[in-house]
PDB file of C-alpha atoms in Angstrom:
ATOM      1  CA  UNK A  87     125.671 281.111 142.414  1.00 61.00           C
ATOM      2  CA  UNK A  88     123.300 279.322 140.328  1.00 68.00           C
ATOM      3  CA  UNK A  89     124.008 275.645 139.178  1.00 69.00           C
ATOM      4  CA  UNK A  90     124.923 276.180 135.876  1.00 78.00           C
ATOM      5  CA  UNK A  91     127.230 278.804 136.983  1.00 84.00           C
ATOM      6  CA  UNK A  92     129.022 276.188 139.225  1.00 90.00           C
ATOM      7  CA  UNK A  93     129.496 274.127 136.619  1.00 92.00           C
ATOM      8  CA  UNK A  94     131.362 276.272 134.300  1.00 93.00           C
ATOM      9  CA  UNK A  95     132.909 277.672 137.199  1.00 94.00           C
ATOM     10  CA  UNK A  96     134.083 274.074 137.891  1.00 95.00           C
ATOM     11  CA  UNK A  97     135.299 274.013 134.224  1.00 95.00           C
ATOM     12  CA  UNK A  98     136.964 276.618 134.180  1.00 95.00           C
ATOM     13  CA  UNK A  99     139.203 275.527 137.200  1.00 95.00           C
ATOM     14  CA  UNK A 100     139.596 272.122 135.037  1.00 96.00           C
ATOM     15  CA  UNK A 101     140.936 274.202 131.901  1.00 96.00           C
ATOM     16  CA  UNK A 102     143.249 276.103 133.777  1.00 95.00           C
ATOM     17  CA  UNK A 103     144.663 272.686 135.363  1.00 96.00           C
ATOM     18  CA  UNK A 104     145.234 271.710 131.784  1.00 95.00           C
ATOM     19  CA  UNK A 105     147.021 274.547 130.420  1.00 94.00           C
ATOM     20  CA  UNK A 106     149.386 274.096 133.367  1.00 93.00           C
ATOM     21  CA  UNK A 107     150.109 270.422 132.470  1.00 92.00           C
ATOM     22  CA  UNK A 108     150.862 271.415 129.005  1.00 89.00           C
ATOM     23  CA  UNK A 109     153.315 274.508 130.220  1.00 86.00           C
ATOM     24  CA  UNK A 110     154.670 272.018 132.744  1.00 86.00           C
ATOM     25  CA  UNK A 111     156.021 270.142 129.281  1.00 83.00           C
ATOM     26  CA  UNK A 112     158.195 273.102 128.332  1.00 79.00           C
ATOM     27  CA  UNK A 113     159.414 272.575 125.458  1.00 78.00           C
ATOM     28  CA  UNK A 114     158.780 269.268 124.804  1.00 85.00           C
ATOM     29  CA  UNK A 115     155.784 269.504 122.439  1.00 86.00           C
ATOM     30  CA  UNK A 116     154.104 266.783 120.550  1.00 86.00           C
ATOM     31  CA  UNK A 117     151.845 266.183 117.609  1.00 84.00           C
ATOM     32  CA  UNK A 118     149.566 264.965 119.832  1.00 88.00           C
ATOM     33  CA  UNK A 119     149.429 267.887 122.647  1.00 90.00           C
ATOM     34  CA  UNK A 120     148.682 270.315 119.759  1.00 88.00           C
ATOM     35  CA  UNK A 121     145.416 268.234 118.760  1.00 88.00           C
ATOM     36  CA  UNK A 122     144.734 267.671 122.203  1.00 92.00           C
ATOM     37  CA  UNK A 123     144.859 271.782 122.951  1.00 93.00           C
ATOM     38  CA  UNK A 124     142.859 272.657 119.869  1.00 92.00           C
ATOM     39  CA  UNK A 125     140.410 270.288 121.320  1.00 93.00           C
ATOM     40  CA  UNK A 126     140.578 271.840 124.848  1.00 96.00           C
ATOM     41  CA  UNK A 127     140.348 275.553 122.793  1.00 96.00           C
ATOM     42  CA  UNK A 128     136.822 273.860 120.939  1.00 96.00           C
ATOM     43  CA  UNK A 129     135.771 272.760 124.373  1.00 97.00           C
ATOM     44  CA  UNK A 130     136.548 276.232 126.130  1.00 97.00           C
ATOM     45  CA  UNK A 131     134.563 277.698 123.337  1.00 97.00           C
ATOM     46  CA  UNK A 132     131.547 275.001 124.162  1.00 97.00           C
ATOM     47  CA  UNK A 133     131.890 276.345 128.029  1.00 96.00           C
ATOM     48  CA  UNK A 134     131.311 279.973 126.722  1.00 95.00           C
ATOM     49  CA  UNK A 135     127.716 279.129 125.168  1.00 95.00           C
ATOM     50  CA  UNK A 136     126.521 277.779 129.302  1.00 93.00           C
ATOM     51  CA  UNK A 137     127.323 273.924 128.048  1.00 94.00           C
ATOM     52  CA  UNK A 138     129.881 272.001 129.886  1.00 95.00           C
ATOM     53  CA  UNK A 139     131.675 268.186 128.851  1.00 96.00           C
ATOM     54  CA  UNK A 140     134.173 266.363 129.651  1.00 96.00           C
ATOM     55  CA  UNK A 141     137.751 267.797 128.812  1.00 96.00           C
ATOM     56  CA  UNK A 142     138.176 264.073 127.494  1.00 94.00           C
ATOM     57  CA  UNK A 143     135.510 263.775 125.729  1.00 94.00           C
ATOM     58  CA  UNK A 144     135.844 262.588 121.997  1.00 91.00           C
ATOM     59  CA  UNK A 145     135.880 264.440 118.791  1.00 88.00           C
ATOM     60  CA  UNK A 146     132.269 263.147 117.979  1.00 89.00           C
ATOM     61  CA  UNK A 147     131.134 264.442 121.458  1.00 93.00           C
ATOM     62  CA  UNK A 148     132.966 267.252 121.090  1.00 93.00           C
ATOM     63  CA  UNK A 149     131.530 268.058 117.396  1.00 91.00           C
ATOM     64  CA  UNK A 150     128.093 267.041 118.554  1.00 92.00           C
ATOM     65  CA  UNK A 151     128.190 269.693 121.385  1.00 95.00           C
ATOM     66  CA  UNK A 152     129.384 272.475 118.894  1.00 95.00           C
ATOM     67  CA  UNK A 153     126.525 271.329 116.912  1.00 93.00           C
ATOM     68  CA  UNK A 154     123.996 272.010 119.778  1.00 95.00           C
ATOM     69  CA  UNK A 155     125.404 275.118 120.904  1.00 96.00           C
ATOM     70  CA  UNK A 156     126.185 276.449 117.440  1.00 96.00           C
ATOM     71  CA  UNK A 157     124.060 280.016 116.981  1.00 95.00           C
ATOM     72  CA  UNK A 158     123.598 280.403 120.909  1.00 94.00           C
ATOM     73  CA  UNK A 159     124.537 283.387 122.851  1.00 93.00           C
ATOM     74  CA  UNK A 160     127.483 283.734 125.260  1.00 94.00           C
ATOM     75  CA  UNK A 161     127.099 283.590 128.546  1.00 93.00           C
ATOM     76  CA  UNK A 162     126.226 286.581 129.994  1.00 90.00           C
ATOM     77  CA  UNK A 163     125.131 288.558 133.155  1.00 84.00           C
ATOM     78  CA  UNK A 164     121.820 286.905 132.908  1.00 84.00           C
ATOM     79  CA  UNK A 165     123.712 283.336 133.542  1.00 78.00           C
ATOM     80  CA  UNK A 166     126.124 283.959 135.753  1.00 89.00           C
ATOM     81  CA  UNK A 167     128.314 287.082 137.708  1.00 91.00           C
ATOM     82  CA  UNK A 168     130.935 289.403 135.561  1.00 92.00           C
ATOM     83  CA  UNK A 169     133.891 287.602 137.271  1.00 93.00           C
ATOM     84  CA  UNK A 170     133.250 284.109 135.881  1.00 94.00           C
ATOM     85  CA  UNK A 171     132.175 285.418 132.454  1.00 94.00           C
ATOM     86  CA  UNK A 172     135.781 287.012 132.691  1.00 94.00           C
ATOM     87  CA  UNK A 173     137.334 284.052 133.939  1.00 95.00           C
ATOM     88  CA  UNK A 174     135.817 281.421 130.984  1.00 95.00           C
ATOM     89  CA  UNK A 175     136.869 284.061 128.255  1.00 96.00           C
ATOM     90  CA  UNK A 176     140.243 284.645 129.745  1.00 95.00           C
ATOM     91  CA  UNK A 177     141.119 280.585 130.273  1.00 96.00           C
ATOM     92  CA  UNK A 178     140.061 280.075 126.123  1.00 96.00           C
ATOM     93  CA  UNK A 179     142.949 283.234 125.476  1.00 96.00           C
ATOM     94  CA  UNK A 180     145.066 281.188 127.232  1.00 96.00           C
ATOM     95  CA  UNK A 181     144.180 277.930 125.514  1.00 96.00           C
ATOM     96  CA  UNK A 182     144.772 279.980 122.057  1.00 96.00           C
ATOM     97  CA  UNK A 183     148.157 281.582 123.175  1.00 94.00           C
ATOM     98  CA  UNK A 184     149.294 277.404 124.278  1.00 94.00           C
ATOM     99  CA  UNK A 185     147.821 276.626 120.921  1.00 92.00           C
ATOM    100  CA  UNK A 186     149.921 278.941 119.073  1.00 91.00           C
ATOM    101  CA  UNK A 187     153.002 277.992 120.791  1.00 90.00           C
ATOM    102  CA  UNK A 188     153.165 274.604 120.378  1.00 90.00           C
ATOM    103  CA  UNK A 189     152.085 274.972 116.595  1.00 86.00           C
ATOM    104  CA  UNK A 190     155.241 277.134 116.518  1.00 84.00           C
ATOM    105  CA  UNK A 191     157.276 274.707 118.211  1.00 86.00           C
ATOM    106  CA  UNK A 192     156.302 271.599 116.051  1.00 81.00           C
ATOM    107  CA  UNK A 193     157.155 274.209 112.794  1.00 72.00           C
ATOM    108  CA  UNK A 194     157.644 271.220 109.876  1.00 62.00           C
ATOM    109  CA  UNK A 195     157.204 268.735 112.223  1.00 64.00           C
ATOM    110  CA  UNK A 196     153.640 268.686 112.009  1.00 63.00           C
ATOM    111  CA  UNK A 197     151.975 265.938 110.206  1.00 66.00           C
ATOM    112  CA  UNK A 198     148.844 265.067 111.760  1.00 67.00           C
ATOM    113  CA  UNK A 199     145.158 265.532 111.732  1.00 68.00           C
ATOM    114  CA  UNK A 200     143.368 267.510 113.952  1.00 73.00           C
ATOM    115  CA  UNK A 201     139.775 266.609 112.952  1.00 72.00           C
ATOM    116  CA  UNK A 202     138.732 264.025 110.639  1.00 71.00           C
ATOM    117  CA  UNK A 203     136.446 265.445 107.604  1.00 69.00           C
ATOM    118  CA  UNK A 204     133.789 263.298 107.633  1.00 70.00           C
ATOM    119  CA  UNK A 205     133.881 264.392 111.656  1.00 69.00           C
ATOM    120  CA  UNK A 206     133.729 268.087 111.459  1.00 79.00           C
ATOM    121  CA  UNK A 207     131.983 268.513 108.013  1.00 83.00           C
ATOM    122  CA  UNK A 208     128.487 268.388 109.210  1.00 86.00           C
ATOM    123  CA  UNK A 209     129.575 270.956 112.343  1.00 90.00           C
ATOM    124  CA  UNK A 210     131.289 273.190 109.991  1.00 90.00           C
ATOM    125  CA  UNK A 211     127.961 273.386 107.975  1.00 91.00           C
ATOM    126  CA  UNK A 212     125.799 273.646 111.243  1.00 93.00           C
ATOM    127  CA  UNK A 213     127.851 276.828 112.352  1.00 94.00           C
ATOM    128  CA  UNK A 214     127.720 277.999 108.356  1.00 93.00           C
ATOM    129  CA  UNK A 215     123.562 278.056 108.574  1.00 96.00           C
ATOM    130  CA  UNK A 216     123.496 279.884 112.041  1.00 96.00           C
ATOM    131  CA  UNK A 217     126.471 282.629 111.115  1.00 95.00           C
ATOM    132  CA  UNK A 218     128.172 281.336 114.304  1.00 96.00           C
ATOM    133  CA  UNK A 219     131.950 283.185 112.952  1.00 94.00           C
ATOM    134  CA  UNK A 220     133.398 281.936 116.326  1.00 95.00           C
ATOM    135  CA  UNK A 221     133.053 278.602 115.602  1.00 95.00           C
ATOM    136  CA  UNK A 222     133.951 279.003 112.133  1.00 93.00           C
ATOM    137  CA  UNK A 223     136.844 280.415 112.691  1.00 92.00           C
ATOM    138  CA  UNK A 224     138.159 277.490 115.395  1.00 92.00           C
ATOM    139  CA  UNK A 225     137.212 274.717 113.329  1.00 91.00           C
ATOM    140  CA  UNK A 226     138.909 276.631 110.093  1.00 88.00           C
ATOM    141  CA  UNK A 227     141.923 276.277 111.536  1.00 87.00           C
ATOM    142  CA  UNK A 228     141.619 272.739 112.003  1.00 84.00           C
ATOM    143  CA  UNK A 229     141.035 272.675 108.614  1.00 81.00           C
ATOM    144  CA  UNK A 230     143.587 274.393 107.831  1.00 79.00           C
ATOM    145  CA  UNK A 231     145.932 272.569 109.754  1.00 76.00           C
ATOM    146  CA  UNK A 232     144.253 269.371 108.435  1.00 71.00           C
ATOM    147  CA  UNK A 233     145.240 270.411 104.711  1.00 70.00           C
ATOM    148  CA  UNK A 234     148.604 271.732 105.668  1.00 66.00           C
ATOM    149  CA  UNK A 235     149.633 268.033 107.750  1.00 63.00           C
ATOM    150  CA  UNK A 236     148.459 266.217 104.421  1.00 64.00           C
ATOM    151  CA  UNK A 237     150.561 268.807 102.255  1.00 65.00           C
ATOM    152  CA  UNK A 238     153.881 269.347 104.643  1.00 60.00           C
ATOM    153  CA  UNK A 239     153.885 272.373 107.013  1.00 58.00           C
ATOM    154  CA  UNK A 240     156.498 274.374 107.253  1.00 58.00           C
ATOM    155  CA  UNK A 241     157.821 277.668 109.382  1.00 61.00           C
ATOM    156  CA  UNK A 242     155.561 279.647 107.228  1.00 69.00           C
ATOM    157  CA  UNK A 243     152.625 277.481 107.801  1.00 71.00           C
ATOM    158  CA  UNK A 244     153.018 277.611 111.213  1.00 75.00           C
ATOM    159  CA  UNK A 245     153.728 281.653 111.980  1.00 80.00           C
ATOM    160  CA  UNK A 246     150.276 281.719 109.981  1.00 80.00           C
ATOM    161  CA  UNK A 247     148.657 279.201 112.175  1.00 84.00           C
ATOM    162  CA  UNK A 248     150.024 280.636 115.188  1.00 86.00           C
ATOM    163  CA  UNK A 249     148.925 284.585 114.194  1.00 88.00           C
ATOM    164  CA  UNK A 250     144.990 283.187 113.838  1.00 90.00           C
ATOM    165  CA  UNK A 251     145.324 281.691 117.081  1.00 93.00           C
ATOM    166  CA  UNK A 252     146.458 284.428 118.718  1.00 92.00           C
ATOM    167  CA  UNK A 253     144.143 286.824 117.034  1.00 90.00           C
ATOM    168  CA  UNK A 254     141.622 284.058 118.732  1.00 94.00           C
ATOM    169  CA  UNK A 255     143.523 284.823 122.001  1.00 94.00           C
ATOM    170  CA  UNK A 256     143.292 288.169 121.673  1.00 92.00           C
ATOM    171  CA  UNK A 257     139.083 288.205 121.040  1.00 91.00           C
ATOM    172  CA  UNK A 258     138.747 286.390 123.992  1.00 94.00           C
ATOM    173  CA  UNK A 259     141.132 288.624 126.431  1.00 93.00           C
ATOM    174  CA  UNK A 260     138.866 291.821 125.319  1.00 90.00           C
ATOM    175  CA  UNK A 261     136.009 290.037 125.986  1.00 92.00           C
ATOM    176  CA  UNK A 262     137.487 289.351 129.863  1.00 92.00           C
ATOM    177  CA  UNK A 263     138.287 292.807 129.700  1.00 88.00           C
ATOM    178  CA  UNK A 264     134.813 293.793 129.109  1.00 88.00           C
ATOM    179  CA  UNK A 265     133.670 291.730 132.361  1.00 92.00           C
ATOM    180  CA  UNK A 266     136.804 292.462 134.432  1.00 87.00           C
ATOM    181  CA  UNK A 267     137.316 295.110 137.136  1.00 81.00           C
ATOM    182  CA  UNK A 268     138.090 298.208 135.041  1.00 79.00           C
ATOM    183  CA  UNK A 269     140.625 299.335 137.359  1.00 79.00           C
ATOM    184  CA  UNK A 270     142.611 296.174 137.393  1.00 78.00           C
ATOM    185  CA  UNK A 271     145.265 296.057 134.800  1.00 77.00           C
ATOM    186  CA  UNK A 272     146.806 292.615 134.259  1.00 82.00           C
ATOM    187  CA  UNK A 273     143.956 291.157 132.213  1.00 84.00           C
ATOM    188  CA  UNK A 274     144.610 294.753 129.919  1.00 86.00           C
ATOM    189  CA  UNK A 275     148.260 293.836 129.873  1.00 87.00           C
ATOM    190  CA  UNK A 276     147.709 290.110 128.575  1.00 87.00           C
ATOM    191  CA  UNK A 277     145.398 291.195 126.290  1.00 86.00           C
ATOM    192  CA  UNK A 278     148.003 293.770 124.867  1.00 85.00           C
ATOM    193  CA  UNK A 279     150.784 291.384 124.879  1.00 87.00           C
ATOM    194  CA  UNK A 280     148.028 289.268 122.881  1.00 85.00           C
ATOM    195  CA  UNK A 281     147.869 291.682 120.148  1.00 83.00           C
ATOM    196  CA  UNK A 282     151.955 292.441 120.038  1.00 83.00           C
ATOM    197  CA  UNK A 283     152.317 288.792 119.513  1.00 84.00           C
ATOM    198  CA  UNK A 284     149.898 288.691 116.711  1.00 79.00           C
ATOM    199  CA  UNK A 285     151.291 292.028 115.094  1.00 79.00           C
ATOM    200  CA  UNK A 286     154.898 290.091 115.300  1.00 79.00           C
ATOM    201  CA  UNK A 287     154.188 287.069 113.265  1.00 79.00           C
ATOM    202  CA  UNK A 288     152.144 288.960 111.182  1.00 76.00           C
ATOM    203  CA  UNK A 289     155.386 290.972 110.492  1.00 73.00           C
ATOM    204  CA  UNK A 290     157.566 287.841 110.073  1.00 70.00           C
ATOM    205  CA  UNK A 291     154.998 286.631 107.386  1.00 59.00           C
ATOM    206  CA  UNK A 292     155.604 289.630 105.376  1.00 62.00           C
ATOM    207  CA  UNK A 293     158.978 290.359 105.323  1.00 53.00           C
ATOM    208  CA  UNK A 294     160.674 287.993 102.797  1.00 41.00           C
ATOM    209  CA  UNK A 295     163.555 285.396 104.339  1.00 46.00           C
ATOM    210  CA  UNK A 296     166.479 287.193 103.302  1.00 45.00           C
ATOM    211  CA  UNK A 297     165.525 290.615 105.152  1.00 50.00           C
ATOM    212  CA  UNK A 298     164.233 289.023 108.453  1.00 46.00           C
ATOM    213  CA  UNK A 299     167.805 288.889 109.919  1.00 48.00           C
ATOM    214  CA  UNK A 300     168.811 292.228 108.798  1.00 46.00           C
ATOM    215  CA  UNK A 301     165.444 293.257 111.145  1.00 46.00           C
ATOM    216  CA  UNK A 302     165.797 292.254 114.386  1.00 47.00           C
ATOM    217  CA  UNK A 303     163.554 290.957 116.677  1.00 49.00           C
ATOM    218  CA  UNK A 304     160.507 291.932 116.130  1.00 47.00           C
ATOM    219  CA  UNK A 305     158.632 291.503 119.491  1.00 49.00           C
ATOM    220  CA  UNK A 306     160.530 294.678 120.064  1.00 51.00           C
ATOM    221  CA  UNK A 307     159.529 296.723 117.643  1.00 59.00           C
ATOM    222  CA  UNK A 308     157.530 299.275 118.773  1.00 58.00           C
ATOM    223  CA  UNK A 309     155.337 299.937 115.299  1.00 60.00           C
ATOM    224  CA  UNK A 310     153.332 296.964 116.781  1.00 63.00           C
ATOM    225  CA  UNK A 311     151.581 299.480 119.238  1.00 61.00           C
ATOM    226  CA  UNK A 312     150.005 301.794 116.366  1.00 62.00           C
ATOM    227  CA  UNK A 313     147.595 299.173 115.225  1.00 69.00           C
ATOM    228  CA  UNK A 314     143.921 299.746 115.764  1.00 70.00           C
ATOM    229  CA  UNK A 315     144.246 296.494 117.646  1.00 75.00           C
ATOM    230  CA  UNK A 316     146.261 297.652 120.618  1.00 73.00           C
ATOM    231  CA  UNK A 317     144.371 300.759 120.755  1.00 72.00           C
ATOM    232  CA  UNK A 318     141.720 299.201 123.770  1.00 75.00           C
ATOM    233  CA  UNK A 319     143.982 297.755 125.730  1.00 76.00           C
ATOM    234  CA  UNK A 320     146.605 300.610 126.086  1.00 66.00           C
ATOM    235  CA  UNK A 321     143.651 303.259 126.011  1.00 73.00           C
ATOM    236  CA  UNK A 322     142.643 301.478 129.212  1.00 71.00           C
ATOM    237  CA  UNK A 323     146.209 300.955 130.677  1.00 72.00           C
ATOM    238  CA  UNK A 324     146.910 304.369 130.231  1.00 78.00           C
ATOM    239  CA  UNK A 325     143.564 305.246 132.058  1.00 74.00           C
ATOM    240  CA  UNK A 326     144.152 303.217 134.839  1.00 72.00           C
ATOM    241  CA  UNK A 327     147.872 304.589 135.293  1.00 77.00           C
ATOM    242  CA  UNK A 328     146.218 307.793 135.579  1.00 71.00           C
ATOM    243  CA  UNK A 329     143.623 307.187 138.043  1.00 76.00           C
ATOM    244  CA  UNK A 330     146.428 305.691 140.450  1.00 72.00           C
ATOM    245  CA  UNK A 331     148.507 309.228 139.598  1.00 63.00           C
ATOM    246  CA  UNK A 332     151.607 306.846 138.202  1.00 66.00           C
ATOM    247  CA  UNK A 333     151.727 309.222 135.563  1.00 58.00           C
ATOM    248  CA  UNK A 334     155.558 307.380 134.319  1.00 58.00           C
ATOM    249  CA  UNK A 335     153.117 304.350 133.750  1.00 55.00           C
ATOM    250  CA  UNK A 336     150.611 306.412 131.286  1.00 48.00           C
TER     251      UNK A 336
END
């Protein structure tokens, strides 16, 4: 393995450490672990371009790297082996999914900043000039979250901010897909149950208050499957169920 793929394999052990300690919490969330997981999401992001810091490093490191890596590839076969790509895309899903959980935990209780302006401004512009829409999008919805703890969140607020971080989730599971062993389903399966969850709030954001609990639950409705979304991952479920003849499965 070469030495920069040590190091992000060494990161990636690090992030997955992390999300533990947060999940060891339960359900005692604070202000403070959502900035520090959004941070931990930017930095999982950095680890994806080949550039490893310091999981405490500080938002001007942090916006300093994004700066330097803004525009630049993802790692790819030409870096390091198919497994570890997999592994680095899979641990920032998981960052995503934490970060959408605790912003749905907090709901109206949510009153801080993630980034300061005069912080991310000239990062936000960096990724703006190189088209970088990965970036974009994670530091828009520290912005967004930003405007929302200045103006009062509330359970709306935060289904929204949870469905863009799970449709981050979700990019990142089909991109471990794409490196994974085809004929291994669990990273297929989290990357479907990426997409329900993200078809769910997206539901609960629609239907007006005073229908929702005339709905039901709406992780188990099964109009979340026909999306284009979920078509990938159950295409390749389905496949693999058939290869292994568990035809119930498919």
């Amino acid at each position: 393995m070469s030495i920069e793929g040590k190091k992000i394999q060494l990161q990636v052990g690090k992030m997955k450490e992390a999300i533990d300690a947060f999940s060891s919490k339960g359900n005692n969330v604070t202000q403070d672990m959502l900035v520090q997981c959004h941070h931990l999401l930017l930095i999982s992001e950095i680890s994806q371009r080949g550039v490893v810091i310091p999981l405490d490093a500080t938002d001007d490191q942090i916006l300093a790297a994004i700066v330097n890596v803004a525009g630049k590839s993802l790692i790819d076969e030409n870096n390091v082996k198919s497994p570890l790509i997999a592994g680095a895309a899979a641990v920032s899903a998981m960052i995503a999914e934490k970060c959408a959980d605790i912003a749905l935990q907090l709901n109206d209780s949510f009153s801080i900043v993630i980034l300061k302006e005069e912080q991310w401004a000239s990062a936000f512009q960096r990724c703006r000039d190189v088209s970088d829409g990965r970036f974009i999008s994670l530091l828009d919805i520290a912005t967004k979250m930003n405007h929302l703890a200045k103006e009062g969140m509330n359970i709306c607020h935060a289904n929204v901010m949870s469905l863009l971080l799970h449709r981050v989730a979700f990019g990142n599971f089909l991109r471990a897909c794409a490196f994974s062993n085809p004929e291994q389903p669990p990273v297929f399966k989290r990357a479907l149950e990426s997409c329900l969850k993200g078809q769910a709030l997206l539901a609960q954001h629609q239907i007006h208050e005073d229908d929702r609990d005339n709905r039901g639950n709406d992780d188990d409705d099964f109009s979340n499957y026909y999306t284009h979304d979920a078509i990938p991952p159950l295409l390749n479920l389905v496949r693999i169920a058939l290869s292994k003849k568990n035809e119930k499965r498919a």
